[in-house]
Coordinates of C-alpha atoms and ligand atoms in Angstrom, one line a residue:
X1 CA -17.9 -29.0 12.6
X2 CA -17.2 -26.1 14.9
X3 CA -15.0 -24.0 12.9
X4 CA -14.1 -21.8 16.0
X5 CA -12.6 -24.6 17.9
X6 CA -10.5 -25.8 14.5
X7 CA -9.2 -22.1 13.6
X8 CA -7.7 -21.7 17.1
X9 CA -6.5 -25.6 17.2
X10 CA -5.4 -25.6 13.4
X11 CA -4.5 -21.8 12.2
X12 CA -1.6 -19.1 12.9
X13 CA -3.1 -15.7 12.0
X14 CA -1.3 -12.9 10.8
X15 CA -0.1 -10.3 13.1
X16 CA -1.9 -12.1 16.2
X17 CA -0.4 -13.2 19.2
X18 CA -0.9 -17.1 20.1
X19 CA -1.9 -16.5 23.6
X20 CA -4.6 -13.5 24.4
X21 CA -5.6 -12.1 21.0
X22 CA -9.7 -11.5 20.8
X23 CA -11.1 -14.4 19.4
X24 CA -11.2 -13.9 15.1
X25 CA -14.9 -12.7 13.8
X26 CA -16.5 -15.0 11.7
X27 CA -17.4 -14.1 8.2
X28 CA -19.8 -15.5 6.4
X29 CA -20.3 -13.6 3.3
X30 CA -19.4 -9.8 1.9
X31 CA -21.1 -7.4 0.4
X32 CA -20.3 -3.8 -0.9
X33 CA -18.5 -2.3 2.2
X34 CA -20.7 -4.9 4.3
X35 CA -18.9 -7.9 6.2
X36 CA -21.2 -10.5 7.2
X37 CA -20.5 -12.4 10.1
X38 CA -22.0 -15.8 11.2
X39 CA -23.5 -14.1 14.7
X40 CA -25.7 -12.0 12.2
X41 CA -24.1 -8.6 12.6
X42 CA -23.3 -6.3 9.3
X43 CA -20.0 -4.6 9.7
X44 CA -19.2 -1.5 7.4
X45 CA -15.5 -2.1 6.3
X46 CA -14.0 1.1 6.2
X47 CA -10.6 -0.3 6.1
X48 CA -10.9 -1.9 2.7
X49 CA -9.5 -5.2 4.2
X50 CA -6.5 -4.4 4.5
X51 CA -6.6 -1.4 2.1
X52 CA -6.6 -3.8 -0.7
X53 CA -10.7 -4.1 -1.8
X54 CA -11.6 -0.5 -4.2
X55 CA -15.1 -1.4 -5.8
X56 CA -16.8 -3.2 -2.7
X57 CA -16.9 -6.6 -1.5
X58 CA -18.3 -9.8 -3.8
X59 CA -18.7 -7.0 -6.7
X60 CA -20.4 -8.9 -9.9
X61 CA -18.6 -7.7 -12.5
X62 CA -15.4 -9.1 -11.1
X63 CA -16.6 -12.0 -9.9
X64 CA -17.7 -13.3 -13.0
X65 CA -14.4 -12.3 -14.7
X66 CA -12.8 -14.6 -12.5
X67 CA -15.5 -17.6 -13.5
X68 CA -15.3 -16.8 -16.9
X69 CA -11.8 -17.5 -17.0
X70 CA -11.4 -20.2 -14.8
X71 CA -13.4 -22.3 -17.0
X72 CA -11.3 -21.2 -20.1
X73 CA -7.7 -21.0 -18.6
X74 CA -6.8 -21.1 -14.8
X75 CA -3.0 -20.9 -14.9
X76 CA -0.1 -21.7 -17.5
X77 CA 3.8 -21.6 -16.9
X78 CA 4.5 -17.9 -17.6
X79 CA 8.3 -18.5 -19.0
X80 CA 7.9 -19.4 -22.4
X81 CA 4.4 -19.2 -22.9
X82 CA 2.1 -16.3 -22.6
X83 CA -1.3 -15.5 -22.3
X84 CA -4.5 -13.1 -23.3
X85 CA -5.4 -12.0 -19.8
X86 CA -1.4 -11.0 -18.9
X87 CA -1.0 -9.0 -21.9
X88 CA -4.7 -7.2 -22.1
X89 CA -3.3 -6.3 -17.9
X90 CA 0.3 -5.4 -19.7
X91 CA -1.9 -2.3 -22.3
X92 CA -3.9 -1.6 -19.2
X93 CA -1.8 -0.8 -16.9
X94 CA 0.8 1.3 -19.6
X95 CA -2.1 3.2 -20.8
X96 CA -2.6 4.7 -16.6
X97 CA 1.1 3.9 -15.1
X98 CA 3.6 7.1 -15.6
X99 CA 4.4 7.8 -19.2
X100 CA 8.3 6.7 -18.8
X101 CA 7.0 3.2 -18.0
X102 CA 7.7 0.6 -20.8
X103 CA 7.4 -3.0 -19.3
X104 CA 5.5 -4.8 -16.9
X105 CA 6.8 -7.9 -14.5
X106 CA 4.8 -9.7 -12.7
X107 CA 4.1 -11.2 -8.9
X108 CA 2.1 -12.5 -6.3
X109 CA 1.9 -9.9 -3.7
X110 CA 3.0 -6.5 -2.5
X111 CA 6.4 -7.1 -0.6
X112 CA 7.4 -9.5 -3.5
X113 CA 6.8 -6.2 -6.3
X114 CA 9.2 -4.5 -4.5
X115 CA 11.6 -7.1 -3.6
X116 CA 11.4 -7.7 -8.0
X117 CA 12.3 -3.8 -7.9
X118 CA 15.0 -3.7 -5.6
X119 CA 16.6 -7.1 -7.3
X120 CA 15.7 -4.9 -11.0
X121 CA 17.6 -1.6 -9.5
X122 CA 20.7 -3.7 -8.3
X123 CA 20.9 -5.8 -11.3
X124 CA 20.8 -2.5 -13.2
X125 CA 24.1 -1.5 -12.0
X126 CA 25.1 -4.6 -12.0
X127 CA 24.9 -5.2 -15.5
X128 CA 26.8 -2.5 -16.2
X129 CA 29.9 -3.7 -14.3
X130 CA 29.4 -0.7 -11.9
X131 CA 30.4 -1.8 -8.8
X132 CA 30.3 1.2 -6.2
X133 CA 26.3 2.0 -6.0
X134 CA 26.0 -0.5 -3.2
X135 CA 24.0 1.6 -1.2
X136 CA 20.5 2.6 -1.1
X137 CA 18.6 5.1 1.0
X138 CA 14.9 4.8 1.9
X139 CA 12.8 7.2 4.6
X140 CA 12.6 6.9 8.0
X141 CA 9.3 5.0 8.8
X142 CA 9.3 3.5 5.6
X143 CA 7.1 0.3 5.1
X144 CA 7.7 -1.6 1.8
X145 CA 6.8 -5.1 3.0
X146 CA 7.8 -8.5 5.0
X147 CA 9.7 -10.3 3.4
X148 CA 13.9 -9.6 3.4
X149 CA 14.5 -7.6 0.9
X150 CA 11.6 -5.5 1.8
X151 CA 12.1 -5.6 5.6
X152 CA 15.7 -4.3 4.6
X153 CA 14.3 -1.1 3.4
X154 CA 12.0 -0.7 6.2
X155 CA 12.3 1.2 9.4
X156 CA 13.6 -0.8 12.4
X157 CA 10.8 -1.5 14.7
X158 CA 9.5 -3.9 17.1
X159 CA 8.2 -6.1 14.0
X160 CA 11.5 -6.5 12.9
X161 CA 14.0 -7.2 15.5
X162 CA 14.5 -11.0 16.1
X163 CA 15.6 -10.6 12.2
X164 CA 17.5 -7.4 12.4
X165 CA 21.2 -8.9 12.3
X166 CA 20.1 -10.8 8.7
X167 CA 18.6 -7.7 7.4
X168 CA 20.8 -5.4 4.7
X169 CA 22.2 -1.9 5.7
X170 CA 20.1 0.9 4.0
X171 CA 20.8 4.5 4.8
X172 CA 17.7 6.3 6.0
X173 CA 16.6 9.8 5.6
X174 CA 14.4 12.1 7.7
X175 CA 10.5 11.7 6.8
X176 CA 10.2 14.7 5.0
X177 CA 8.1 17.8 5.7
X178 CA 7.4 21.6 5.1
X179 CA 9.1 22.3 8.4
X180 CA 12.7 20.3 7.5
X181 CA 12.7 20.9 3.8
X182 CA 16.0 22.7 3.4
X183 CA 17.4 20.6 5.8
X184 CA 16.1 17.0 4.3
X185 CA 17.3 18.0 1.1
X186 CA 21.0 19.3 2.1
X187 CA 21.1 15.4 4.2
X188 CA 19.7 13.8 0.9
X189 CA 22.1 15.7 -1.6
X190 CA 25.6 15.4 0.6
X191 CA 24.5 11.3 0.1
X192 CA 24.3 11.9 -3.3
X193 CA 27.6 13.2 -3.5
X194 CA 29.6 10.1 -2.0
X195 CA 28.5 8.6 -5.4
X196 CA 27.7 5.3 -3.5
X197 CA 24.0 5.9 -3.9
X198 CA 22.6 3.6 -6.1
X199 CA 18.8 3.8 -5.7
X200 CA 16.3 5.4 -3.2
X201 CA 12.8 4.2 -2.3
X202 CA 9.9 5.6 -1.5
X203 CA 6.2 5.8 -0.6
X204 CA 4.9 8.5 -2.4
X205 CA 3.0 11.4 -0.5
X206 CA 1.6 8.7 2.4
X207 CA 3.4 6.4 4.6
X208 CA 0.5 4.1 5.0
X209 CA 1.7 1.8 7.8
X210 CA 4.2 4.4 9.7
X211 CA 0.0 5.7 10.5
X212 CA -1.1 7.6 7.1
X213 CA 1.7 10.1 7.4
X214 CA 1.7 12.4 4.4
X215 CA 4.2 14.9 3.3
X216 CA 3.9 17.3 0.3
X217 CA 4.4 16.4 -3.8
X218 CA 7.3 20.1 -3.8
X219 CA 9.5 18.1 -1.5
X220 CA 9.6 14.4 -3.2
X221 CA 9.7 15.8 -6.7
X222 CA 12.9 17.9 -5.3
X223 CA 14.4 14.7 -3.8
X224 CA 13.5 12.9 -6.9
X225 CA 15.3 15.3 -9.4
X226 CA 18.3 15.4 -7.2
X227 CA 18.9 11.5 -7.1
X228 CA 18.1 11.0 -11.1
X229 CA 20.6 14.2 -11.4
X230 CA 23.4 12.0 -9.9
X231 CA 21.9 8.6 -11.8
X232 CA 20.1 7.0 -8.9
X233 CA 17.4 4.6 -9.6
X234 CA 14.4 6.1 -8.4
X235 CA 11.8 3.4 -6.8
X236 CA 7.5 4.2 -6.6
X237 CA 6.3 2.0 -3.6
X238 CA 2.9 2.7 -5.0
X239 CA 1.6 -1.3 -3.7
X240 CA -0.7 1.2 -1.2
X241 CA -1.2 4.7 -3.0
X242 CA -2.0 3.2 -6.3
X243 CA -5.2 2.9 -8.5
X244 CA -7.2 5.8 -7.1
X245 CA -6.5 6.2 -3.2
X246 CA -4.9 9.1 -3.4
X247 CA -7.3 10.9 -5.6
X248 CA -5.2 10.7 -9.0
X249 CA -4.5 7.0 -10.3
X250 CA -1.1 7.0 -8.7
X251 CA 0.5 9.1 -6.5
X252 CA 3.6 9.8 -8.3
X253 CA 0.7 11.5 -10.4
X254 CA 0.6 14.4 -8.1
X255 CA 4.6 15.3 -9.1
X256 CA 6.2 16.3 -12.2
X257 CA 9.1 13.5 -11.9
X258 CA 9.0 10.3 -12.7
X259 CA 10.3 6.9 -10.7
X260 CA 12.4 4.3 -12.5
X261 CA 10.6 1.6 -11.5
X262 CA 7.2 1.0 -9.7
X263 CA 5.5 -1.5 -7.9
X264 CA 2.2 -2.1 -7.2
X265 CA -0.6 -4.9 -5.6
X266 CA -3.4 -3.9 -2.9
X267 CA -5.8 -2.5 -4.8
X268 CA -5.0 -3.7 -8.1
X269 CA -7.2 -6.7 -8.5
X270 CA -10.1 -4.6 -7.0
X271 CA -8.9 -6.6 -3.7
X272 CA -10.2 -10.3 -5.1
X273 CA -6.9 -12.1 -5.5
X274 CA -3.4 -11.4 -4.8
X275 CA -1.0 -9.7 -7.8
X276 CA 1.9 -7.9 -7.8
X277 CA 3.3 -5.8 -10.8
X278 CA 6.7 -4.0 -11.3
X279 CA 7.1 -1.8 -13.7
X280 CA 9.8 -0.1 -15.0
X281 CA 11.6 2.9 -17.6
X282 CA 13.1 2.0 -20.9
X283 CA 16.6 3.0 -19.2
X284 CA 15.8 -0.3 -16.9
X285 CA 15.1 -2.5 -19.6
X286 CA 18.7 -1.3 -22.0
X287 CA 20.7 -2.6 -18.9
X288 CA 18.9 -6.4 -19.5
X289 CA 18.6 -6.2 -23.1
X290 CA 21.0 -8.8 -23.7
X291 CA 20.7 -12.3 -24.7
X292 CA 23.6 -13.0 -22.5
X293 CA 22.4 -15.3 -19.4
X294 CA 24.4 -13.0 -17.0
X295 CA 22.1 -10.3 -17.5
X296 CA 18.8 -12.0 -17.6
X297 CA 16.5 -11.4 -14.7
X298 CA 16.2 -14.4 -13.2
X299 CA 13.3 -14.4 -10.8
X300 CA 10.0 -15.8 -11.0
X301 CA 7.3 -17.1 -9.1
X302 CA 5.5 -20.1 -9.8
X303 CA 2.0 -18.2 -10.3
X304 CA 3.4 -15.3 -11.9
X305 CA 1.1 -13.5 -14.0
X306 CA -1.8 -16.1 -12.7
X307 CA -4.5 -16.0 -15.3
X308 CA -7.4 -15.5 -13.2
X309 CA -5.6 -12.5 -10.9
X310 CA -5.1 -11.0 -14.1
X311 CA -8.6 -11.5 -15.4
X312 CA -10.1 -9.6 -12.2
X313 CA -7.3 -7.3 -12.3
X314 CA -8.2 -6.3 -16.0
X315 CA -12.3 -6.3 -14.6
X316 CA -11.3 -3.5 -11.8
X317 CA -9.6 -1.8 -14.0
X318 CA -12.7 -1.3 -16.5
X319 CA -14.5 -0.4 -13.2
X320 CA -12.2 2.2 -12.3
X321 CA -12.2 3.8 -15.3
X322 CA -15.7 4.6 -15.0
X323 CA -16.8 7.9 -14.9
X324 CA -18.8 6.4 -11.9
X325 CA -15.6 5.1 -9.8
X326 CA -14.0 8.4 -10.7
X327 CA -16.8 10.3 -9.1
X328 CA -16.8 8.1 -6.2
X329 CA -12.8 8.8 -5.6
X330 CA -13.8 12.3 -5.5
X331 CA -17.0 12.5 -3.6
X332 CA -15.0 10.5 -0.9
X333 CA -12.0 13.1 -1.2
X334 CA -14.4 16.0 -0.6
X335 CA -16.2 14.6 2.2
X336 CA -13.1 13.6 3.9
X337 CA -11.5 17.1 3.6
X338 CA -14.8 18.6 5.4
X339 CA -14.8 16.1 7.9
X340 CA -11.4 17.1 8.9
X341 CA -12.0 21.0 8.5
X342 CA -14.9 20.0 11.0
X343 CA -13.0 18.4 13.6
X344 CA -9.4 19.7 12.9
X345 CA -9.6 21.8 16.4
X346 CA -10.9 19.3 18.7
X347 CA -9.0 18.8 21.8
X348 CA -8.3 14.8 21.5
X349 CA -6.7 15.5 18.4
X350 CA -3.3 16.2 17.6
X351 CA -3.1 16.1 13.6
X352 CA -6.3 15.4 11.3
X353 CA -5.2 15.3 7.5
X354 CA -6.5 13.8 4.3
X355 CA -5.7 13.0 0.9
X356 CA -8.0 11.5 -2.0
X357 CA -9.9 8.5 -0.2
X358 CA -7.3 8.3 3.1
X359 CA -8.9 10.1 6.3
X360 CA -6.4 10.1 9.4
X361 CA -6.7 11.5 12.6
X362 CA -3.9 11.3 15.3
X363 CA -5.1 11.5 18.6
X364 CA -3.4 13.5 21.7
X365 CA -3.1 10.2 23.7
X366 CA 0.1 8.6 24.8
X367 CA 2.2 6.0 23.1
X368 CA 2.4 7.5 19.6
X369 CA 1.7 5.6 16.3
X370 CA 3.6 2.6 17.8
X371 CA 1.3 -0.8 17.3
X372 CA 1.4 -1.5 21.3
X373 CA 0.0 1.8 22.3
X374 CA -2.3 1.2 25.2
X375 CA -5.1 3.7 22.9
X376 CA -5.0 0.9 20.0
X377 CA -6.8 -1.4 22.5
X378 CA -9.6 1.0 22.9
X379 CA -10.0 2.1 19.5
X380 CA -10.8 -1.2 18.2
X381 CA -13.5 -2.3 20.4
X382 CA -15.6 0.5 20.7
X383 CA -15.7 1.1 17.1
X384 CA -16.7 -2.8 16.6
X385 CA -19.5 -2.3 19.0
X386 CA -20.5 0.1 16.6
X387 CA -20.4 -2.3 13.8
X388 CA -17.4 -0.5 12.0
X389 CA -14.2 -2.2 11.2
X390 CA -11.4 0.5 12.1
X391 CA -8.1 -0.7 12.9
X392 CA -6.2 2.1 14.0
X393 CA -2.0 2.0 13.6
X394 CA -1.3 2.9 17.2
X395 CA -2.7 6.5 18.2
X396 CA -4.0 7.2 14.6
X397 CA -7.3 6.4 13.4
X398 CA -7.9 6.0 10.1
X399 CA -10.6 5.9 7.2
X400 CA -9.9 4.4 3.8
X401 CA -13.1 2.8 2.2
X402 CA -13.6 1.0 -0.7
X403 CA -14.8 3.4 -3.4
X404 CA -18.6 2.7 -3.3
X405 CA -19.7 3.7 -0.2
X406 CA -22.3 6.2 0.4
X407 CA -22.1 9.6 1.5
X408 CA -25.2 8.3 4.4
X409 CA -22.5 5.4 5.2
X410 CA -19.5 7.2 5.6
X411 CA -21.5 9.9 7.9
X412 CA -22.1 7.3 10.1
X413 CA -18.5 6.4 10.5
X414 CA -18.0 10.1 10.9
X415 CA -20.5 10.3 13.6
X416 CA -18.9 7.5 15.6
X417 CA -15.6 9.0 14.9
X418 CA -16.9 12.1 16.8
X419 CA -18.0 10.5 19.4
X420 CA -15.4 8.4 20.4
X421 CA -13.4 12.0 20.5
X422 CA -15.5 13.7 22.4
X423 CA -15.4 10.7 24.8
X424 CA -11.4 10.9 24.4
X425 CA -11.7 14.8 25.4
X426 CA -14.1 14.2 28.3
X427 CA -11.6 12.4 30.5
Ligands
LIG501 C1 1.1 -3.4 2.1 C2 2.3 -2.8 1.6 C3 3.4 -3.6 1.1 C4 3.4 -5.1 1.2 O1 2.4 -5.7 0.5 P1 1.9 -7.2 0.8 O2 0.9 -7.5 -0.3 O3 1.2 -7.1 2.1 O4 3.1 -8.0 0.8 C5 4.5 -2.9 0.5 N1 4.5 -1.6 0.5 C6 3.5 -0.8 0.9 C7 3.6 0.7 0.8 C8 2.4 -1.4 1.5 O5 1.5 -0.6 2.0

């Protein structure tokens, strides 16, 4: 068979063009941060495949999780019956998640986690017979996913505009920094006050795909306490920032508020198979807790709560507990602040920031963190060349390993980081 003739004849990639993309590597196996392709070369991962692998590829421990529970129970209806693996994930994830959190539902993915919390926010009001908090307000370069309702809450781009005219109205407010805090906060409180606000959403601290933009804990625990002060549901987009990447467990656990409701995926079965989990406040759950039909919650996915995603997901989280992961998390942190302390001043650069296991660095060139920026094209490439997987959002490069790699492995990507600057500077 010659799988690279059938994967262009048979298969639509993500995020690929039909015509003109570069041709898909081939991998054959994974290991640690290692991707294996057929043509023999080892590529370093620093990406995390999609920011959703934490303890390294093919890890041991996980994979025989998974084994061990495929032979016992692979998957059972989740409405009416219940199962070992689901509720062992249910204790885990209470005992880390914010201490408000009381419940877990589950899902398949990140964009359906937060479509469950924007249907669980609405509903809230809902059930109440409150009919004016139609609106919601998210951040300007928010990403929260690709389906609708997660689209909705999204910023406008070039991704989303053949759907844009079946896409809700959400109100959007500045991306928030040190520079505009009085002023984001005035904007975000005279919202408030038209009493039309019924929840606001957010990625805390990072904006992973608007190009690992960060903004400080003050200002979103100021926005958070304003918007609980006039009842608004308060929504955690924590799919990216969660179990570890940005130093603490979550990020909502660098503030001193709390969300309402919080949904999270990527890294949470260590990046083996795909589950999503929304959790949510004991205010939440009095708004269902009826055994009137009308207030039920009626969504559901057909693999909801999938045995054998919660099986790895309860593995990873034993791994992450470890003292070991835990120093991992912060050896990465440290050597990605002195990387950017190093570099911070060089002339291709424009802003170089970190937090926990996220390293960005936005370069000088043209085109800005938009995905079509002529730069993108060369980042790619030369970094491949180099055997290092690096796939930059527009002008930003950015680092976000899985937990285990070495400090000798990440210098390397430094080195060729470097280098490619110095490169950028010389022309
Ligand atoms: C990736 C991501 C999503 C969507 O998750 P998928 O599993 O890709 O559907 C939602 N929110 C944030 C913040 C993300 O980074």
């Amino acid at each position: 068979m010659n799988f690279e003739i059938l994967d262009k004849k048979n298969i639509w990639h993500p995020f690929t063009p039909l015509e003109g993309a570069l041709e898909p590597l081939f991998v054959e196996s994974a290991q640690g941060v290692y991707l294996n392709l057929k043509d023999g070369r080892r590529i370093i991962d620093v990406v995390s495949s999609w920011w959703v692998n934490i303890h390294g590829h093919s890890n041991l421990f996980i994979a025989e999780a998974i084994a061990n529970q495929a032979k016992k129970l692979e998957h059972v209806i989740f409405a009416g019956f219940t199962h070992e693996p689901a509720i062992r994930l249910s204790e885990n994830l209470l005992s880390i998640l914010p201490k408000n959190q009381s419940k877990i539902f589950f899902s398949d993915n990140g964009s359906t986690a937060v479509e469950v919390a924007l249907k669980m926010a609405i509903q809230f009001w809902h059930n109440q017979g409150i009919k004016n908090k139609k609106k919601i307000i998210a951040i300007e370069g928010a990403y929260h996913g690709d389906t609708f309702g997660s689209m909705s809450v999204g910023e406008r781009s070039a991704f989303t505009t053949a759907f844009s005219p079946y896409l809700f109205e959400v109100e959007f407010i500045d991306f928030p920094a040190d520079q505009n805090k009085e002023k984001i906060i005035r904007d975000f409180e005279r919202k408030l006050q038209t009493s039309e606000i019924g929840i606001f959403i957010y990625e805390p601290l990072v904006q992973g795909a608007a190009g690992m933009r960060m903004y400080p804990p003050e200002i979103l625990d100021q926005m958070i306490s304003a918007a609980q002060h006039y009842g608004v549901i308060c929504i955690a987009d924590e799919v990216f920032t969660g179990f570890g990447r940005t130093g603490k467990l979550f990020a909502s656990d660098h503030l001193k508020t709390q969300p309402d409701i919080i949904a999270v995926s990527k890294g949470i079965t260590g990046g083996f198979l795909p589950l999503g989990v929304t959790s949510c406040s004991q205010k939440i759950i009095d708004a269902f807790k009826s055994a009137e039909t009308s207030k039920t919650f009626f969504h559901g996915h057909s693999y909801t709560a999938n045995p054998l995603a919660c099986a790895a997901a309860n593995a990873s989280f034993e791994l992450l507990m470890r003292n070991e992961c835990r120093g991992n998390i912060q050896r990465i942190s440290e050597s990605h602040l002195q990387f950017v302390s190093k570099i911070k001043s060089h002339k291709a650069i424009k802003n170089s920031r970190a937090l926990g296991t996220i390293l960005a660095i936005e370069l000088q060139a043209d085109g800005g963190t938009s995905y079509f920026s002529e730069i993108r094209k060369k980042i790619y490439p030369f970094f491949l060349e180099r055997n290092i997987l690096l796939r930059p959002l527009g002008n930003v490069i950015y680092v976000l390993p899985p937990y285990v790699i070495t400090n000798d492995e990440l210098e390397i990507v430094y080195i060729s980081i470097e280098e490619f600057l110095d490169q950028l500077a010389e022309k």
